[in-house]
mmCIF file of C-alpha atoms in Angstrom:
data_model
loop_
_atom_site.group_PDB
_atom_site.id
_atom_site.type_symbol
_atom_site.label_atom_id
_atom_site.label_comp_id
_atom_site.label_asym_id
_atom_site.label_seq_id
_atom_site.Cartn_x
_atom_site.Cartn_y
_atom_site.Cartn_z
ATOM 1 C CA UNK A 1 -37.593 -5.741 -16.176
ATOM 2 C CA UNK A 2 -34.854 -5.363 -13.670
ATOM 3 C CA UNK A 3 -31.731 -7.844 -13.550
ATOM 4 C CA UNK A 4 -30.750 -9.711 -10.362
ATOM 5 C CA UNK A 5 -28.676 -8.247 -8.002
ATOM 6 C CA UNK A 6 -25.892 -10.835 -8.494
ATOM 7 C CA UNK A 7 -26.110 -10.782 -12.135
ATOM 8 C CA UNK A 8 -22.866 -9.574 -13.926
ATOM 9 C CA UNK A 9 -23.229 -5.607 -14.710
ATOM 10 C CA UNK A 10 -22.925 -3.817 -17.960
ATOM 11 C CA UNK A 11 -20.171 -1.523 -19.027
ATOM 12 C CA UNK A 12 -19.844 1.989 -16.573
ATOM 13 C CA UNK A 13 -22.036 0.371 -13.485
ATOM 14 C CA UNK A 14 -21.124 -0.294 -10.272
ATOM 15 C CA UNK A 15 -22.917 -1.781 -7.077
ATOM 16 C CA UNK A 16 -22.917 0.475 -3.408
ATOM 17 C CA UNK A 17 -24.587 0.860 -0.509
ATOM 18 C CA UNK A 18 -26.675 3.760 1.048
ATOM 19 C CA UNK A 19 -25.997 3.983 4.662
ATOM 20 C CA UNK A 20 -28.934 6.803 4.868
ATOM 21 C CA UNK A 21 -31.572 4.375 3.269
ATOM 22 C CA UNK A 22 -30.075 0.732 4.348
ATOM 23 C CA UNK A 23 -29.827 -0.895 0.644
ATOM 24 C CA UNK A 24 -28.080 -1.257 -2.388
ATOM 25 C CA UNK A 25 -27.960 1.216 -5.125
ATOM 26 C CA UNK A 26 -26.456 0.979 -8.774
ATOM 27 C CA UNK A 27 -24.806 4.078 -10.139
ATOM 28 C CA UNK A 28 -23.212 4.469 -13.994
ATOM 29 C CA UNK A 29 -19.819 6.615 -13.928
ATOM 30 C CA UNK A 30 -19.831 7.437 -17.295
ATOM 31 C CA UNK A 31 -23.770 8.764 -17.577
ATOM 32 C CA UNK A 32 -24.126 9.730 -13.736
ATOM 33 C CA UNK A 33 -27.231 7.801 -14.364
ATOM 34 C CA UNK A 34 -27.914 6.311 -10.577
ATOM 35 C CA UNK A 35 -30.913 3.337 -10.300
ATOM 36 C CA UNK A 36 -32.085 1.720 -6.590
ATOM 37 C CA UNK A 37 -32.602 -1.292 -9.515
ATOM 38 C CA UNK A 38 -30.296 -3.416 -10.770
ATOM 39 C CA UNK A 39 -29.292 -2.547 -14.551
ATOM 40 C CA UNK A 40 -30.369 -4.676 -16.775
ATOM 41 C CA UNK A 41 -28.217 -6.287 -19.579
ATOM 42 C CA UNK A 42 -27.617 -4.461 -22.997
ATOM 43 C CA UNK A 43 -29.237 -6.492 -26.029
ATOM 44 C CA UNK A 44 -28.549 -3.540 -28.582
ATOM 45 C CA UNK A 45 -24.706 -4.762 -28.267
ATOM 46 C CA UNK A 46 -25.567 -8.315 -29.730
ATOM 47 C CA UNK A 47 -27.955 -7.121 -31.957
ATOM 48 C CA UNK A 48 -25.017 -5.021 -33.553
ATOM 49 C CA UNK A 49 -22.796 -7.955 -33.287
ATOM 50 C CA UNK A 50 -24.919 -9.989 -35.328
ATOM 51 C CA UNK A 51 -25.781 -7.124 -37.731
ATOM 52 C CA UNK A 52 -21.707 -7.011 -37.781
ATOM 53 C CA UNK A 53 -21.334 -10.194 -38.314
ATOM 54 C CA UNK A 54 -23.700 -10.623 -41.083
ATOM 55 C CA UNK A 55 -22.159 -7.334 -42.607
ATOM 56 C CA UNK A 56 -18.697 -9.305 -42.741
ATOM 57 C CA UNK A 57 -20.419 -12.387 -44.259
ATOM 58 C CA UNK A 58 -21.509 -10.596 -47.008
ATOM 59 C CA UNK A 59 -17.803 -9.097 -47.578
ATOM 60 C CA UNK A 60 -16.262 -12.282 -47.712
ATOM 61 C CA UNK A 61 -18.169 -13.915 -50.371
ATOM 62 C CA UNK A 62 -18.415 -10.070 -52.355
ATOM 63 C CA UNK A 63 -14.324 -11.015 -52.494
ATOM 64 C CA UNK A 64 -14.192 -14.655 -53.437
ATOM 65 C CA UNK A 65 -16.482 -13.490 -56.618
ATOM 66 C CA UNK A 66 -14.241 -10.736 -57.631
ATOM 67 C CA UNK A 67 -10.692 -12.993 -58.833
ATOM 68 C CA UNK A 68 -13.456 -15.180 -60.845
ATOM 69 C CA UNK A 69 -14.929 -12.283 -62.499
ATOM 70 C CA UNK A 70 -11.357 -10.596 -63.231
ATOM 71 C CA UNK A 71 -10.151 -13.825 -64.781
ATOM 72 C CA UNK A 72 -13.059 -14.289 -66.867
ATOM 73 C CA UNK A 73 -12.238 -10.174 -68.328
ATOM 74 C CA UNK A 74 -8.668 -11.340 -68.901
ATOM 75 C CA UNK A 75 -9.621 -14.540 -71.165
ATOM 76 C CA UNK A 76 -11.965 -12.803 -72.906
ATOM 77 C CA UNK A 77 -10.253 -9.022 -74.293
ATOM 78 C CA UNK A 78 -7.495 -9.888 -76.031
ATOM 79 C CA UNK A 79 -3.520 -10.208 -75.519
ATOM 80 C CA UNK A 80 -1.483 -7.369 -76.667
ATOM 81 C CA UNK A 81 1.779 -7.223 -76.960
ATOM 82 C CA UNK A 82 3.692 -5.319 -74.811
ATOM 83 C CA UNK A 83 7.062 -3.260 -76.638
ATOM 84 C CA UNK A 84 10.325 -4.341 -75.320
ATOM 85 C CA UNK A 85 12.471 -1.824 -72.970
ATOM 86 C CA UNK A 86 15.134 -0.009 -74.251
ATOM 87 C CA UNK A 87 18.373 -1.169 -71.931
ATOM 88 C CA UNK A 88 20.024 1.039 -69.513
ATOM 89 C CA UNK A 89 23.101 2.753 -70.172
ATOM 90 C CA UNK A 90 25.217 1.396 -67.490
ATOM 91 C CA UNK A 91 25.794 4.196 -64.724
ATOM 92 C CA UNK A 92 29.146 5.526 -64.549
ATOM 93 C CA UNK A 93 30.909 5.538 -60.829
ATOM 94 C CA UNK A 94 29.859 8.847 -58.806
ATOM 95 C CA UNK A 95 33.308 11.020 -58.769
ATOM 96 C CA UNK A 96 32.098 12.213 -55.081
ATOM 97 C CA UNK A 97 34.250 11.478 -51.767
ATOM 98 C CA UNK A 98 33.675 9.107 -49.364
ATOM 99 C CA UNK A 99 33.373 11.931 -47.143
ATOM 100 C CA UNK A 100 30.401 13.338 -49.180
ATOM 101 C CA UNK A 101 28.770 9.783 -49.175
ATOM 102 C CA UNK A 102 29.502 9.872 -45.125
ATOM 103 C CA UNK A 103 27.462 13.536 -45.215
ATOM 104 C CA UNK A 104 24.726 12.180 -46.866
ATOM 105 C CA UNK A 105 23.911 9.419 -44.974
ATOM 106 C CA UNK A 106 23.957 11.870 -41.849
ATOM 107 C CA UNK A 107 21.592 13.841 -43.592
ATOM 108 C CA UNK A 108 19.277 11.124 -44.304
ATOM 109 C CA UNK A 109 19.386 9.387 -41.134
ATOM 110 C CA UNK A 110 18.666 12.693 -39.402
ATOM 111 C CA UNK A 111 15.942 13.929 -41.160
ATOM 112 C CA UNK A 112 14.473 10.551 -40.764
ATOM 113 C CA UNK A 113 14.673 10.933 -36.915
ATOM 114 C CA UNK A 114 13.239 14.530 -37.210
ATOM 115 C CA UNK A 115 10.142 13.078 -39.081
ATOM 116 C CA UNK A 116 9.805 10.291 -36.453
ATOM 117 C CA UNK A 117 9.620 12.519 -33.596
ATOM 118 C CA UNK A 118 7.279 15.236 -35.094
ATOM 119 C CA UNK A 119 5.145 12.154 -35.774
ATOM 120 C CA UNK A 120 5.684 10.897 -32.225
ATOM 121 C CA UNK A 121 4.448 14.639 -30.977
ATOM 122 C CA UNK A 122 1.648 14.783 -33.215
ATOM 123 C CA UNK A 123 0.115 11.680 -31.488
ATOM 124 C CA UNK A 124 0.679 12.425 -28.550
ATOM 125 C CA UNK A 125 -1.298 15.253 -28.983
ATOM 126 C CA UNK A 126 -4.202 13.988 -30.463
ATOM 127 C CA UNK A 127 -3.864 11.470 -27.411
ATOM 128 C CA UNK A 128 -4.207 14.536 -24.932
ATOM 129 C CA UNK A 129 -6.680 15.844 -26.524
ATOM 130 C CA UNK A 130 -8.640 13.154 -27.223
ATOM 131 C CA UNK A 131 -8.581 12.670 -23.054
ATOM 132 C CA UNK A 132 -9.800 16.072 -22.328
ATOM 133 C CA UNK A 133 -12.656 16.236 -24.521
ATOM 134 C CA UNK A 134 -13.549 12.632 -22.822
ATOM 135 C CA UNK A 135 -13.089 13.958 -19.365
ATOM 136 C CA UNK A 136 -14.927 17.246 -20.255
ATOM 137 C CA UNK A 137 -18.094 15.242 -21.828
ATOM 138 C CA UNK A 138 -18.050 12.990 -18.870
ATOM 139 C CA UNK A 139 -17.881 15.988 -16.404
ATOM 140 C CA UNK A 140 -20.903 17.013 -18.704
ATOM 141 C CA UNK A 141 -23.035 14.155 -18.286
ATOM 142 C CA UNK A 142 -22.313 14.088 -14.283
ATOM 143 C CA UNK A 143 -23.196 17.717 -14.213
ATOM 144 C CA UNK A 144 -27.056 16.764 -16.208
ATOM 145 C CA UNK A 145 -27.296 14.128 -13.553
ATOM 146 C CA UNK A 146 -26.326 16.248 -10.614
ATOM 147 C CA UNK A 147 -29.218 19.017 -11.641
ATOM 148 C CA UNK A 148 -32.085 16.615 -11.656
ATOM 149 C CA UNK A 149 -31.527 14.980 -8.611
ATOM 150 C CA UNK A 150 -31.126 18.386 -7.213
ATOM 151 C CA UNK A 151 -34.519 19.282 -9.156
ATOM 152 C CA UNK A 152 -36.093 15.822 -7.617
ATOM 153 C CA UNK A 153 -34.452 16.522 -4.246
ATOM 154 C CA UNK A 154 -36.285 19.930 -4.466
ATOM 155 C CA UNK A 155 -39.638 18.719 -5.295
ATOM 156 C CA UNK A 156 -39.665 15.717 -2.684
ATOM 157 C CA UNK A 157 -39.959 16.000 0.857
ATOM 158 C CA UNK A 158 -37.044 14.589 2.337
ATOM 159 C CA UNK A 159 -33.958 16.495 4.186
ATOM 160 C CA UNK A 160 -31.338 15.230 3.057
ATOM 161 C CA UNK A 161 -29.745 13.414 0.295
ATOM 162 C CA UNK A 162 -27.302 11.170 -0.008
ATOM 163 C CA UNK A 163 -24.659 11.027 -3.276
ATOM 164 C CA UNK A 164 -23.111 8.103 -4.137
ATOM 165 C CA UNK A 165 -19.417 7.983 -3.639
ATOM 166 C CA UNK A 166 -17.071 9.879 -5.995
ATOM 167 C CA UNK A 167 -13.562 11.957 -5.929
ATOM 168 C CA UNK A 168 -12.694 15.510 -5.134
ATOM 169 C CA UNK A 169 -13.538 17.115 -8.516
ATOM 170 C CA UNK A 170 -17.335 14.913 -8.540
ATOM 171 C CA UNK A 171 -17.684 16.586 -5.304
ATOM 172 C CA UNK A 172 -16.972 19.330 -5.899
ATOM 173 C CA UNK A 173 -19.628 19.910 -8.798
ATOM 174 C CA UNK A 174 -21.905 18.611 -6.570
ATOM 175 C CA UNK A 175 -21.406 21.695 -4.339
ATOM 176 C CA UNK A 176 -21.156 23.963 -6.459
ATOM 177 C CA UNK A 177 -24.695 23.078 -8.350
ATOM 178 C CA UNK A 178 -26.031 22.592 -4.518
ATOM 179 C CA UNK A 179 -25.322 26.066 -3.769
ATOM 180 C CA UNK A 180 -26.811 28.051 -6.851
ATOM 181 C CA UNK A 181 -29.899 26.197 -5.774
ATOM 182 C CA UNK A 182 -29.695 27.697 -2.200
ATOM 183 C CA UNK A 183 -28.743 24.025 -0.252
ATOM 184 C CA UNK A 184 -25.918 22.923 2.016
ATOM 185 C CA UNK A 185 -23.931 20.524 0.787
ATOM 186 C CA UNK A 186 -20.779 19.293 2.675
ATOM 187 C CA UNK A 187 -18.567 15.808 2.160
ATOM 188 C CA UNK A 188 -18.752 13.503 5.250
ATOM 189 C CA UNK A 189 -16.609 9.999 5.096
ATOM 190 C CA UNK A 190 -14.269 7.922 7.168
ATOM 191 C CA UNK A 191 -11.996 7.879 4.251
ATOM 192 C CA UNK A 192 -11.272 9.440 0.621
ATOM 193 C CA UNK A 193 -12.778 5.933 -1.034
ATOM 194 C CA UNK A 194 -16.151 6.034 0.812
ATOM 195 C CA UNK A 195 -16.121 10.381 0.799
ATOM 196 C CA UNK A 196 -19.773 11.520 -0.271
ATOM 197 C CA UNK A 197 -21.743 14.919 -0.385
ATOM 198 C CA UNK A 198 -24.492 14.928 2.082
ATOM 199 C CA UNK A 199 -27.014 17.914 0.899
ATOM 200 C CA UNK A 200 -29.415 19.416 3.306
ATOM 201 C CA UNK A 201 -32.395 22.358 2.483
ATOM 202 C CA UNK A 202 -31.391 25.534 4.307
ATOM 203 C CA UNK A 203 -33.581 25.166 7.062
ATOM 204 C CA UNK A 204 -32.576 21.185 7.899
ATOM 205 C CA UNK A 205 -28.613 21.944 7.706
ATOM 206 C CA UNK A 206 -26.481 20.481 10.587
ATOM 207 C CA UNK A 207 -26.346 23.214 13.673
ATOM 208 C CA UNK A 208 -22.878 24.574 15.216
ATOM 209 C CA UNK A 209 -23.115 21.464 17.770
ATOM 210 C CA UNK A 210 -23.996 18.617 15.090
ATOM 211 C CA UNK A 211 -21.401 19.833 12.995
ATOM 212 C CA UNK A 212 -18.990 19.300 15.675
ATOM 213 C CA UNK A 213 -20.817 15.844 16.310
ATOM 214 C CA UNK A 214 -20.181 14.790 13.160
ATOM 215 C CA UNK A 215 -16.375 16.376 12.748
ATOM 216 C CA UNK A 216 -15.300 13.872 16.126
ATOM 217 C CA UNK A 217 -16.339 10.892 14.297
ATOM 218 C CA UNK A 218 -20.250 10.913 14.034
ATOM 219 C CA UNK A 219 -22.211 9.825 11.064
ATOM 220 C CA UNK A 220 -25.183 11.506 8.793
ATOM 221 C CA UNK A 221 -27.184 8.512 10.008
ATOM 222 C CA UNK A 222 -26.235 8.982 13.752
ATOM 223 C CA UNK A 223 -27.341 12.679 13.589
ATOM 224 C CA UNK A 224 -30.948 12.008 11.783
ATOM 225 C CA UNK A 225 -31.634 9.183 14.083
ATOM 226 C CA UNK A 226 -30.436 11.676 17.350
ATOM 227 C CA UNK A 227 -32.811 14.240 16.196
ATOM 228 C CA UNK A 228 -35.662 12.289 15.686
ATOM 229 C CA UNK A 229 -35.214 11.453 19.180
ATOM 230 C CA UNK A 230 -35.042 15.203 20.220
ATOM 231 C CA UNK A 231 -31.215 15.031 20.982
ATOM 232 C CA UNK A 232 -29.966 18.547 21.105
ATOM 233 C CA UNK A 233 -26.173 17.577 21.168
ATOM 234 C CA UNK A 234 -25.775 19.616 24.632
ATOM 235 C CA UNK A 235 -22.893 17.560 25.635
ATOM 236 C CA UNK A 236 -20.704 19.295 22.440
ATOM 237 C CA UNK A 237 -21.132 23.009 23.737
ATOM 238 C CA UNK A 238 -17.821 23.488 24.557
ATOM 239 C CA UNK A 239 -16.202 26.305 25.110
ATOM 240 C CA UNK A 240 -12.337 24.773 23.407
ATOM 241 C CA UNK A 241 -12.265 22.543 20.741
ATOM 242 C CA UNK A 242 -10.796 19.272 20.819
ATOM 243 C CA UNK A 243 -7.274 20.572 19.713
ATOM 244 C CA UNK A 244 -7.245 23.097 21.752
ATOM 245 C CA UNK A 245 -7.990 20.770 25.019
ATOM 246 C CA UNK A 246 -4.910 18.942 23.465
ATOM 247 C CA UNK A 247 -2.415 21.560 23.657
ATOM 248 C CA UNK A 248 -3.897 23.005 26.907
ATOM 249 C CA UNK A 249 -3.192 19.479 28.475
ATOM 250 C CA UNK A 250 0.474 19.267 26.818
ATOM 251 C CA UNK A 251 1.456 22.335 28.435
ATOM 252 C CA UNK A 252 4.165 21.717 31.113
ATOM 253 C CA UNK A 253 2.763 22.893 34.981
ATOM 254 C CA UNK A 254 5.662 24.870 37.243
ATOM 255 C CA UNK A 255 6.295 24.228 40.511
ATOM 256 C CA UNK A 256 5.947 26.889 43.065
ATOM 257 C CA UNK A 257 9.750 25.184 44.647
ATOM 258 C CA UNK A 258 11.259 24.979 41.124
ATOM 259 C CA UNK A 259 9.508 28.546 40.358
ATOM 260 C CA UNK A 260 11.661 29.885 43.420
ATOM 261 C CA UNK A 261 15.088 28.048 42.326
ATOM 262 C CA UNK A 262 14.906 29.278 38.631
ATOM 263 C CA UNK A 263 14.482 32.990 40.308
ATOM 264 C CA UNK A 264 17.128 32.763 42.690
ATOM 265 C CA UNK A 265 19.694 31.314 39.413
ATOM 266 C CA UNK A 266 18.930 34.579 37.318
ATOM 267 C CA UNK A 267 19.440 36.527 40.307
ATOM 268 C CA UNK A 268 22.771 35.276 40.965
ATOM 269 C CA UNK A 269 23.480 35.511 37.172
ATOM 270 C CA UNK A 270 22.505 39.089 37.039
ATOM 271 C CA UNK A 271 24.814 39.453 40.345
ATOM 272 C CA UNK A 272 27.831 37.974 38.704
ATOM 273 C CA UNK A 273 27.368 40.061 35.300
ATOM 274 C CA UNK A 274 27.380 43.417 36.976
ATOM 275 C CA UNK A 275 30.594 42.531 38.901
ATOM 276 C CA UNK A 276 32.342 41.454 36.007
ATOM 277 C CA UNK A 277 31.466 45.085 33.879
ATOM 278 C CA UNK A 278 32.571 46.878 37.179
ATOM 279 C CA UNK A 279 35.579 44.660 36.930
ATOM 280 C CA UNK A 280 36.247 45.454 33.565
ATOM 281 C CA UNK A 281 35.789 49.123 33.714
ATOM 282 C CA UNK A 282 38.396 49.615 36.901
ATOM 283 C CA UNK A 283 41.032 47.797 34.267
ATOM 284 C CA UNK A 284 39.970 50.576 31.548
ATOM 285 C CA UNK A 285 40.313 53.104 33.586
ATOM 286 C CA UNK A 286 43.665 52.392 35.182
ATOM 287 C CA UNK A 287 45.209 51.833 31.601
ATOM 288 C CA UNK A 288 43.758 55.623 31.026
ATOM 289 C CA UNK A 289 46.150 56.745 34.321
ATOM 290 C CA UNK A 290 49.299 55.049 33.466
ATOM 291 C CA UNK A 291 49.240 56.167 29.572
ATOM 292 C CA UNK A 292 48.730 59.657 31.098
ATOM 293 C CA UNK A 293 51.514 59.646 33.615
ATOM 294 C CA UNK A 294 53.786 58.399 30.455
ATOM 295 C CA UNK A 295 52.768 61.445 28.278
#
């Protein structure tokens, strides 16, 4: 028996919305399990709450029994004497420094540190560790859940299906587990929070012109509803892309006026350059004359 929708969910579940099939869906993040039902509560945790409660019930009263049957041992074995200690020698004063006590007390101090922080390392460790082998069996279970909705996908009839939202590595094994099946599989969202795979059999895949469709801002649900009506998406056969239009339109347009100015400029600069070497070469050679009339 399903819960209601508004009823407060169990550990790992969360609500979301399918725009593909227009309703709510429940999906678990730790088992990948995903349910067009709402989850219904867990009655195995109270069960073990009461079986732990009972469990502690039974401790408690175990413990108040035990000081009345140890005090009824010790009045009934009798008292034996116990021989008196032999007293201590008093210690005689240590004939060491006080820079040998000073040592010491270094050395103590720092091999207590050097125990602390191996400790501190060790947890942390186990801490890491602990993580990955969490993230790995979760990565596991989302994996099992990926192949048999592939393996239902497969056996349906539909085109496409729609997986809930999840991050870039989710996605990722999505895609990869899409592929060894022989689908397309591609992310589509307006942002990285609502980013979901989108999987499509071979033969239903988006075209070259829905795929542009769909990269200026259309929608999965856009497209299906488009080709049920026949659409071919004509109007996205262009020959530039949309960046490219960009640039084409940023690029500043000459003048045929300021075209003629800016040739005229480097003509006169060109002009001015080749006086000034033939300038500078008459100087050269007239210093050549006068050091030979000198010789």
């Amino acid at each position: 028996m399903s819960a209601s929708e508004d009823a407060p969910l169990p550990p790992g579940w969360s609500k979301h919305y399918s725009n593909t099939w227009k309703k709510n869906y429940w999906f678990n993040s730790k088992t990948g399990k995903q349910s067009w039902e709402p989850p219904a509560p867990e009655a195995k945790e109270e069960a073990n709450v009461s079986q732990v409660g009972e469990k502690r019930k039974l401790e408690d009263e175990g413990k108040k029994q035990e000081p009345e049957k140890k005090q009824e041992k010790v009045q009934s074995s009798p008292v034996k004497a116990k021989p008196a200690k032999a007293a201590k020698p008093p210690e005689k004063p240590s004939g060491g420094s006080t820079l040998d006590s000073l040592l010491g007390s270094i050395g103590t101090v720092s091999a207590t540190q050097s125990k602390a922080v191996l400790e501190a390392k060790r947890r942390r460790k186990e801490a890491e560790e602990a993580k990955r082998n969490e993230e790995k069996a979760e990565r596991d279970n989302y994996t099992q859940w990926v192949q048999g909705a592939i393996e239902t996908f497969l056996e349906g009839g539909e085109d496409v299906y729609e997986f809930p939202p999840s991050d870039s590595v989710h996605r990722l094994i999505v895609k990869d587990e899409a592929e060894e099946k022989g689908l397309v599989a591609f992310s589509h969202g307006e942002d990285e929070a609502e980013k979901r795979v989108y999987m499509f059999r071979q033969e239903k895949a988006p075209n070259a012109l829905e795929q542009r469709y769909l990269h200026m801002g259309g929608t999965i649900e856009g497209l299906m509803e488009r080709r049920a009506r026949g659409d071919t998406f004509k109007e996205y056969n262009t020959v530039f892309s949309l960046k490219d239009a960009k640039l084409a339109t940023a690029k500043p347009r000459v003048k045929a006026d300021q075209a003629g100015d800016a040739e005229d400029e480097i003509e006169s600069r060109v002009v001015q350059e080749r006086n000034a070497d033939a300038s500078l070469v008459g100087e050269i050679a007239q210093k050549i004359r006068e050091n030979r009339s000198l010789a």
